[in-house]
Coordinates of N, CA and C in Angstrom, one line a residue:
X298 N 65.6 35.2 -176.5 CA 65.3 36.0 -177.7 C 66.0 35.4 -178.9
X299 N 65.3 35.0 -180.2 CA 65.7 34.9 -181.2 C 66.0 35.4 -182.2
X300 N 67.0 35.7 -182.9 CA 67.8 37.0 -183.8 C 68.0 36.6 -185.0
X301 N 67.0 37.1 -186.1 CA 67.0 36.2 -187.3 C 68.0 37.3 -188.6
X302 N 68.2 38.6 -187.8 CA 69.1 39.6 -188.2 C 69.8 39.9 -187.4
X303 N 71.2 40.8 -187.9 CA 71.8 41.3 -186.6 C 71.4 42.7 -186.4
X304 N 71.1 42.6 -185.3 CA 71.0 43.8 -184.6 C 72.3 45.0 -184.6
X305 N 71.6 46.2 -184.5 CA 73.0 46.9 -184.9 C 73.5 47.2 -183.8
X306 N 74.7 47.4 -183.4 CA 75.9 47.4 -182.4 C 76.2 48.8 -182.7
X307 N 76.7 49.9 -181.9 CA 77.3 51.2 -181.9 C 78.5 50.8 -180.8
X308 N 79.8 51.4 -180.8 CA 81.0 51.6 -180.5 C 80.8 53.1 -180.4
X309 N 82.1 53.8 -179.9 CA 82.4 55.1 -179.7 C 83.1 55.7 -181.4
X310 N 83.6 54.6 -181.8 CA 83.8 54.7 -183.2 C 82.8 54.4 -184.3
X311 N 81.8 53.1 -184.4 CA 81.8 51.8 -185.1 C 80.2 52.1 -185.0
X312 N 79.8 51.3 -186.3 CA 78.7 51.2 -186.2 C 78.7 49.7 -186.7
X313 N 78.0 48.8 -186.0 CA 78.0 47.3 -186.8 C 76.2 46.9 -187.1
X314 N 76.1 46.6 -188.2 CA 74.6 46.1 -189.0 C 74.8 45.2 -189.6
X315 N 73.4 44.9 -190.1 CA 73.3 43.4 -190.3 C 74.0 44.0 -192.3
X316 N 74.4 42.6 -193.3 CA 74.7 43.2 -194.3 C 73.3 43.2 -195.0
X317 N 73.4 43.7 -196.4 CA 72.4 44.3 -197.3 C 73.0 43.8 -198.5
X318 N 72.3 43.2 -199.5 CA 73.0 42.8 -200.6 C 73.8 44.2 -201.5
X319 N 73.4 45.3 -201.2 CA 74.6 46.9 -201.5 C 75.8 47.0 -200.8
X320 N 76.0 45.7 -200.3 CA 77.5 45.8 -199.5 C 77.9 45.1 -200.5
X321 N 77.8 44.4 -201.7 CA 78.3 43.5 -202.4 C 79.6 43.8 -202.7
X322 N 79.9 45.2 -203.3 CA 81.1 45.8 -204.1 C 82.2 46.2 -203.0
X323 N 82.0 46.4 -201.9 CA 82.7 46.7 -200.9 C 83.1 45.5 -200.0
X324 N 82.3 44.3 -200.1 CA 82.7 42.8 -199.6 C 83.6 42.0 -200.8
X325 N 83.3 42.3 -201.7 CA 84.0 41.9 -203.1 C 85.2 42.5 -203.2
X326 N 85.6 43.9 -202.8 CA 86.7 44.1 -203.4 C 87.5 43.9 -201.3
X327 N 86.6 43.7 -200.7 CA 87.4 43.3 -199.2 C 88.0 42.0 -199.6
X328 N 87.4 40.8 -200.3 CA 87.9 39.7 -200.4 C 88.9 39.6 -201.6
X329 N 88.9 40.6 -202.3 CA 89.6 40.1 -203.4 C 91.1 40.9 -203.2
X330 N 91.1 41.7 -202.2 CA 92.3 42.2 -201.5 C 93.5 41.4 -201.6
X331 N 95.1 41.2 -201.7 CA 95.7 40.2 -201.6 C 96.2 40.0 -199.8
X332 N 96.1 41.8 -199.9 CA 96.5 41.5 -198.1 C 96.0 41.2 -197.0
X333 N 94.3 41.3 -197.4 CA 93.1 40.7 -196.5 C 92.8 39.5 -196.9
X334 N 93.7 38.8 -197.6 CA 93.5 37.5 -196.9 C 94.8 36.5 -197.2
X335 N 95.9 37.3 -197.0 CA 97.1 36.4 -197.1 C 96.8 35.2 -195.9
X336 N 96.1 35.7 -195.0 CA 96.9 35.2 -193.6 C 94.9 34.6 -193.6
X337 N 94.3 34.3 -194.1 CA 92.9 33.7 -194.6 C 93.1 32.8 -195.0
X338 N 92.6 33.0 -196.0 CA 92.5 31.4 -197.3 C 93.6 31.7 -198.3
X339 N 94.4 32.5 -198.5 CA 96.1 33.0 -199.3 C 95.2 33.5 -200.4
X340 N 94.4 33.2 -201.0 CA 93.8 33.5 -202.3 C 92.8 34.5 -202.4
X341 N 93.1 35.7 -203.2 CA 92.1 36.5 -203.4 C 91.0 35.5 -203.9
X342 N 89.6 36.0 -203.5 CA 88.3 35.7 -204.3 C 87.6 36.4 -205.5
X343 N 87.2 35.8 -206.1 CA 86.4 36.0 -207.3 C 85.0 36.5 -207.3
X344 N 84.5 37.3 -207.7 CA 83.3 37.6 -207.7 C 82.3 36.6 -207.5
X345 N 82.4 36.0 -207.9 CA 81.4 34.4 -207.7 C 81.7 33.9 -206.3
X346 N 82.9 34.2 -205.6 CA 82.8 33.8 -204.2 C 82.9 34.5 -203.5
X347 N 83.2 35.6 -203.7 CA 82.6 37.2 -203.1 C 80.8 36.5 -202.5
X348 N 80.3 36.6 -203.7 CA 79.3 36.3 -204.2 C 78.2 35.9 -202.6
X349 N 79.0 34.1 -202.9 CA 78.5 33.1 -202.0 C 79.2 33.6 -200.5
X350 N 80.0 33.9 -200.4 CA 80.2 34.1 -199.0 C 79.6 35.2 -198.6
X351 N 78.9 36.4 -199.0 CA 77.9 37.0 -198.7 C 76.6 36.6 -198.5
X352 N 76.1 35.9 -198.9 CA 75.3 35.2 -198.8 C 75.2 34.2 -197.7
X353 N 75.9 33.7 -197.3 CA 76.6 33.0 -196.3 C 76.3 34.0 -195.0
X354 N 77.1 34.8 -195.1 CA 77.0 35.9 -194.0 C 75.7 36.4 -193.7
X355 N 75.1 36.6 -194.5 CA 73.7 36.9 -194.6 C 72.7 35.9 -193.9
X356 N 72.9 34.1 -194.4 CA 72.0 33.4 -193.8 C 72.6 32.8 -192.3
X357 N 73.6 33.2 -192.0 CA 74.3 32.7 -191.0 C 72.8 33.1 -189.8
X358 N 72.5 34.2 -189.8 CA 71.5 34.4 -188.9 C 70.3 33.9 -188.5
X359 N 69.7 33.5 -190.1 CA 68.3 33.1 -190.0 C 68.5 31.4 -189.5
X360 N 70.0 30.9 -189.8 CA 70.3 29.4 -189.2 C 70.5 29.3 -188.1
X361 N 71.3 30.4 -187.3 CA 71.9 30.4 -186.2 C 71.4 31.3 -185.3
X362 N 70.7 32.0 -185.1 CA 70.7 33.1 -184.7 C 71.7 34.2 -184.2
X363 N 72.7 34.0 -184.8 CA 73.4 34.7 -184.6 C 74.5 34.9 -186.2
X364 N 75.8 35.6 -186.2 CA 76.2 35.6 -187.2 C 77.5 37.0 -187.4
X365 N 77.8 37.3 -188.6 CA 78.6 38.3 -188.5 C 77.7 39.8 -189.4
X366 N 78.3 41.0 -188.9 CA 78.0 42.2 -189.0 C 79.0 43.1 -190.1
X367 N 78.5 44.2 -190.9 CA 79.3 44.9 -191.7 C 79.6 45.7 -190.4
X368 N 80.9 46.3 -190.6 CA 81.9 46.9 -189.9 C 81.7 48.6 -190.4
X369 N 81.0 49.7 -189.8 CA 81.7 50.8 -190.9 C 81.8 52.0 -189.8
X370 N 82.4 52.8 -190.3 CA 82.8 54.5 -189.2 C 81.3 54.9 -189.5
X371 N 81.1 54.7 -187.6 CA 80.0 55.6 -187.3 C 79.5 57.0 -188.1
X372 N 80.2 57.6 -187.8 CA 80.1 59.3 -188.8 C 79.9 58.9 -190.1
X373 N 80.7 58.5 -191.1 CA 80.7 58.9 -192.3 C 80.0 57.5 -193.3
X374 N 79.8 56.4 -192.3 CA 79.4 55.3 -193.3 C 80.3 54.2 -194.1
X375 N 81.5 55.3 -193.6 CA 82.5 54.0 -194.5 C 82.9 52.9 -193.9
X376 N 83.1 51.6 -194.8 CA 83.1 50.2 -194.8 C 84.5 50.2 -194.4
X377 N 84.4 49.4 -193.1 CA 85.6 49.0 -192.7 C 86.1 47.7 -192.7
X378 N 85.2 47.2 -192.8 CA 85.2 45.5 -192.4 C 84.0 44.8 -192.3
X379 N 84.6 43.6 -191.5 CA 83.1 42.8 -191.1 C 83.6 41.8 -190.2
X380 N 83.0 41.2 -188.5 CA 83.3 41.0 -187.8 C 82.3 39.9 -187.5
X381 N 82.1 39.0 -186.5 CA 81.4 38.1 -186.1 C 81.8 37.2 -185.2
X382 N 80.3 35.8 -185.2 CA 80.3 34.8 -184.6 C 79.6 33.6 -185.7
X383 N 80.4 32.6 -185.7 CA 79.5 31.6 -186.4 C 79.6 29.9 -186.4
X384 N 79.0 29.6 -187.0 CA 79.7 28.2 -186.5 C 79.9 27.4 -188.3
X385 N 81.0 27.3 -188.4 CA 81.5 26.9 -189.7 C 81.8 25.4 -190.2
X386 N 81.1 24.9 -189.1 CA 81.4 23.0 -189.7 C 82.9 23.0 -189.9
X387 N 84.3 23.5 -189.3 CA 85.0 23.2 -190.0 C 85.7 21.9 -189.7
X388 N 86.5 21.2 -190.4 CA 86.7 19.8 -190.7 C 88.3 20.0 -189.8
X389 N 88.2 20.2 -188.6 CA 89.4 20.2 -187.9 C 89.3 19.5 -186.5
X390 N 90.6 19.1 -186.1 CA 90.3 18.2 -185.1 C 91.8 19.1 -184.2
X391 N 90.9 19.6 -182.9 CA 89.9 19.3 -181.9 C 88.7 19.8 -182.7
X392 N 87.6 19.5 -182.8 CA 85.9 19.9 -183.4 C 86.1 20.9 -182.6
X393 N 85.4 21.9 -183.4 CA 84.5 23.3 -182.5 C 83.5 23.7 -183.0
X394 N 82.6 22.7 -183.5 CA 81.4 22.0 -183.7 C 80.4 22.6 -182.9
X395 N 79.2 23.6 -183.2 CA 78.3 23.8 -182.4 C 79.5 25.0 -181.1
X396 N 80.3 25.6 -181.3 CA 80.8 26.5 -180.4 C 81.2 27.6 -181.3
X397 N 80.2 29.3 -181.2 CA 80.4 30.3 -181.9 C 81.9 30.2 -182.1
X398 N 82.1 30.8 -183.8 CA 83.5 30.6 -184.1 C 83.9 32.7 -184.3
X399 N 84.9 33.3 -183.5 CA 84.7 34.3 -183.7 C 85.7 34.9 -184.9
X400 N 85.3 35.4 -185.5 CA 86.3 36.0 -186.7 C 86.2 37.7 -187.0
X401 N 87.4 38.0 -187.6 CA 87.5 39.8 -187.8 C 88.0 39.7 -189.0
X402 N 87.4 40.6 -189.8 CA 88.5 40.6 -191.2 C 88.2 42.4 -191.7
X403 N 89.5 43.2 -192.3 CA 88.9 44.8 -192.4 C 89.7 44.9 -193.3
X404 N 89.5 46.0 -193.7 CA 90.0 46.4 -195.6 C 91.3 47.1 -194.9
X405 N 92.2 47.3 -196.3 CA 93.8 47.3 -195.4 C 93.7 48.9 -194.8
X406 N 93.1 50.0 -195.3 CA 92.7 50.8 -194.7 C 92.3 51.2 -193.4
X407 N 91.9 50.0 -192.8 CA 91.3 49.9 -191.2 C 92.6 49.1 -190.2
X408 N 93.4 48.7 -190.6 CA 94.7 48.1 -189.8 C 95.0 49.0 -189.2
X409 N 95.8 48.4 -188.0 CA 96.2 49.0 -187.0 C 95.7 50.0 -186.5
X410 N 94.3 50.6 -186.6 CA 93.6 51.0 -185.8 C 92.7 51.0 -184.5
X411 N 93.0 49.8 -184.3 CA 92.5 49.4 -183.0 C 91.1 49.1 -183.4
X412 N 90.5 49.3 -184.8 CA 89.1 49.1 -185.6 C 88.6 47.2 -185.0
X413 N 89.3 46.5 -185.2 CA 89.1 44.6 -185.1 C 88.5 44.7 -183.6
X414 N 89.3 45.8 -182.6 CA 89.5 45.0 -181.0 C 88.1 45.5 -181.0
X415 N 87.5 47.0 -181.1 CA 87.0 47.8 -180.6 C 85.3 47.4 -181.3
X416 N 85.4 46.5 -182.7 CA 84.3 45.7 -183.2 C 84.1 44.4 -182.2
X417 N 85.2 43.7 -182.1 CA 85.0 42.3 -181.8 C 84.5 42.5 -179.9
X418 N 84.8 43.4 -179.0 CA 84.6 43.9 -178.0 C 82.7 44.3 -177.9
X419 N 82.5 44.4 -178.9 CA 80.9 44.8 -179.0 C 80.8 43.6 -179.4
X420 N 80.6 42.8 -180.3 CA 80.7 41.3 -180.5 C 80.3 40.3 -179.8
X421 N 81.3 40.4 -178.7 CA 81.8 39.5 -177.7 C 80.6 39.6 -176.2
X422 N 80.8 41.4 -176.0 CA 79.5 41.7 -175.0 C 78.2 41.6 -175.7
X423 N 78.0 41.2 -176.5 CA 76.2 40.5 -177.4 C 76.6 39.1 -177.2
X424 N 77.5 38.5 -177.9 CA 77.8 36.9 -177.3 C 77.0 36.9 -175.8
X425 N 77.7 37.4 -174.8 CA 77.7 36.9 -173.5 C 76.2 37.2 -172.8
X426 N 75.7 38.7 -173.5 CA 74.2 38.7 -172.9 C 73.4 37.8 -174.1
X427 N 73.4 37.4 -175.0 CA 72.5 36.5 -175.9 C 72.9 35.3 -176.6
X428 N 74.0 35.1 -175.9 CA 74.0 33.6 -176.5 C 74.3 32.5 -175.4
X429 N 73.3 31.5 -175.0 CA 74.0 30.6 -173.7 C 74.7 29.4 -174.0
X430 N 76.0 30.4 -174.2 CA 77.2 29.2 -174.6 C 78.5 29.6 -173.6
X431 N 79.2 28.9 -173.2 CA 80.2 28.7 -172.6 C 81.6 28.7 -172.5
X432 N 81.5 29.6 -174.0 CA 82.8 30.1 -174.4 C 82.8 30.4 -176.1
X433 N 83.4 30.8 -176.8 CA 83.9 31.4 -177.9 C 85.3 30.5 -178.5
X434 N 85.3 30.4 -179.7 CA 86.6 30.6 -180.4 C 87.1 31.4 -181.5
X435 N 88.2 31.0 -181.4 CA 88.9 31.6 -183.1 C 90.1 30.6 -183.6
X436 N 90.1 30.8 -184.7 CA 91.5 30.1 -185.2 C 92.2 31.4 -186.1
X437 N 93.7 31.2 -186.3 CA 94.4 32.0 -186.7 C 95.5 31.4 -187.4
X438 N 96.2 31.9 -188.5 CA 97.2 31.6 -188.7 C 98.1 32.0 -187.9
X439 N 99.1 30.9 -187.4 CA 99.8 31.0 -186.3 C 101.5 31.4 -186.4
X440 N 101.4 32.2 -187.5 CA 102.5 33.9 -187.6 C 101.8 34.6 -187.8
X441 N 100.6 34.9 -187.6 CA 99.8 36.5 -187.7 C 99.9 37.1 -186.7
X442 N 101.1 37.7 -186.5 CA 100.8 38.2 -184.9 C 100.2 39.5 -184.4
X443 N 99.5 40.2 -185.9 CA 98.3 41.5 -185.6 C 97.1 40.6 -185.2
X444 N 96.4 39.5 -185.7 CA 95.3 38.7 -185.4 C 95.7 38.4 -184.2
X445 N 96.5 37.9 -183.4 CA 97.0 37.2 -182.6 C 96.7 38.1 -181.1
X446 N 97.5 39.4 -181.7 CA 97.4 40.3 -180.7 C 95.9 40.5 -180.1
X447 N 94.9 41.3 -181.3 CA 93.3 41.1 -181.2 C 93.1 40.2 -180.4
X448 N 93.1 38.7 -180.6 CA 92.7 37.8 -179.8 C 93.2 38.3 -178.6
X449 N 94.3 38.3 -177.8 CA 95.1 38.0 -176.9 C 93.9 39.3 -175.9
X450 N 93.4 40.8 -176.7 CA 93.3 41.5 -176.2 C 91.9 41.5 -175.9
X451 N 91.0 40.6 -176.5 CA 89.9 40.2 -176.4 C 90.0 39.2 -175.3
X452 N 90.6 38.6 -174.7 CA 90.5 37.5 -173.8 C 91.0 36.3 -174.6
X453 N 91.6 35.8 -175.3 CA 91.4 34.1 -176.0 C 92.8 34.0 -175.1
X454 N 92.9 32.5 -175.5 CA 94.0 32.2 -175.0 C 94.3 30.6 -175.4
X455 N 95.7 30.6 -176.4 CA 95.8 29.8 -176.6 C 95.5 28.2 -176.1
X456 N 94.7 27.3 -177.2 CA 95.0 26.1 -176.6 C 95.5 24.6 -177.4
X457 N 95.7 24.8 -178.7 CA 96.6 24.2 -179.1 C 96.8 24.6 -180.8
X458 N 97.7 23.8 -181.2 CA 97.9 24.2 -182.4 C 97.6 23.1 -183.5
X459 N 96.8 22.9 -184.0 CA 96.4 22.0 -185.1 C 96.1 22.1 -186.5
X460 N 95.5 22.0 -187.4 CA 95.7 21.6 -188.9 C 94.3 22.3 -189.4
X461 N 93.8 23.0 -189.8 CA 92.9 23.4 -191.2 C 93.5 23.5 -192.4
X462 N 92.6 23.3 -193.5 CA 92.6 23.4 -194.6 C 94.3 23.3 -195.1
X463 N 95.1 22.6 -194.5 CA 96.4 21.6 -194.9 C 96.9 23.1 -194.3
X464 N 96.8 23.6 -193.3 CA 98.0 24.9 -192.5 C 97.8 24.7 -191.5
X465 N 98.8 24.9 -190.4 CA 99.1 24.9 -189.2 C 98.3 26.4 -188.8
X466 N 97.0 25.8 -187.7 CA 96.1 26.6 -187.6 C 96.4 27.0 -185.8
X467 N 96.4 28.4 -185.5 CA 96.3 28.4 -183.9 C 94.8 28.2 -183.8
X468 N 94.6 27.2 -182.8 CA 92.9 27.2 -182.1 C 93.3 28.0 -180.7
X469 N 92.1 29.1 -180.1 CA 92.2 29.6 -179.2 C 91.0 29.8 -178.3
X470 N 90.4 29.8 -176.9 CA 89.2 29.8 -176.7 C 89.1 31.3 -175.8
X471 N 87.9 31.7 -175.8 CA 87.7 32.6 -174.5 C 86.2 32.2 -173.9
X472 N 86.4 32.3 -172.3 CA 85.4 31.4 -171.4 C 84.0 32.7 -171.6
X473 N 82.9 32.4 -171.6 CA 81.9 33.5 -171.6 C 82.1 34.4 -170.4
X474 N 82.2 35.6 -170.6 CA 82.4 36.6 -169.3 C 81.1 36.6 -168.6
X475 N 81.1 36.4 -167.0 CA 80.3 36.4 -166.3 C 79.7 37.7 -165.7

């Protein structure tokens, strides 16, 4: 089956959907956070890259069939995040090129709630029944040790430590659950 949107995901908390260009002001002010993305790209974004990386998230599906999801509390609708799979061309060596890249990112409101594990856990069991691939990654800044943890609790497991965008990046894999 091919998935030209995301399908919505339910958790016991979580509801995950595909985004809607009315997530704008709630992805905009997620990215322009300083603490949601110290341990990212260091730099808050600007409405113009607010902008595009919604956009982004949005066509990730119709290229990929697959992609990332708005994050929000089942009950009330509120935006917690946004969570995924994708494949990002990134210019790093080892390549993970053509191997879903998985990522979590949530407004500082949603920390330490166990919100990232309990998304990326619904995530991960859609990965493994609809995508036939042979593993997952993520990369991380390698002192984040709340990202770190997520990962660890999700299955990844380190496998080396190499270079993005001029930072010492953790690369980590997890094998597709059988």
């Amino acid at each position: 089956m091919s998935f030209t949107v995301a399908p919505t995901l339910t958790t016991e908390r979580l509801r995950l959907r595909a985004f809607r260009r009315e997530d704008f002001d709630d992805h905009a002010a997620l990215w322009a956070h300083p603490t949601v993305v110290e341990h990212i790209t260091g730099e808050p974004a600007t409405p113009s890259e607010a902008w595009l990386r919604l956009m982004r998230a949005m066509g990730t599906w119709s290229m990929l069939g697959y992609g990332y999801w708005v994050v929000e509390d089942r009950y009330d609708q509120t935006f917690l995040g946004e969570v995924g799979v994708a494949d990002f061309y990134r210019d790093m060596e080892p390549s993970i090129r053509g191997i879903p890249e998985a990522g979590w990112v949530l407004a500082p409101e949603a920390h330490g709630r166990g919100i990232a594990t309990e998304a990326m856990q619904a995530v991960l069991a859609w990965v493994d029944e609809h995508l036939d691939v042979g593993k997952t990654v993520c990369i991380l800044d390698e002192g984040y040790s709340a990202s770190k943890n997520v990962a660890l609790k999700l299955g990844y497991k380190d496998v080396t430590l190499t270079r993005f965008a001029g930072k010492p990046t953790l690369l980590m894999e997890r094998p597709r659950a059988s």
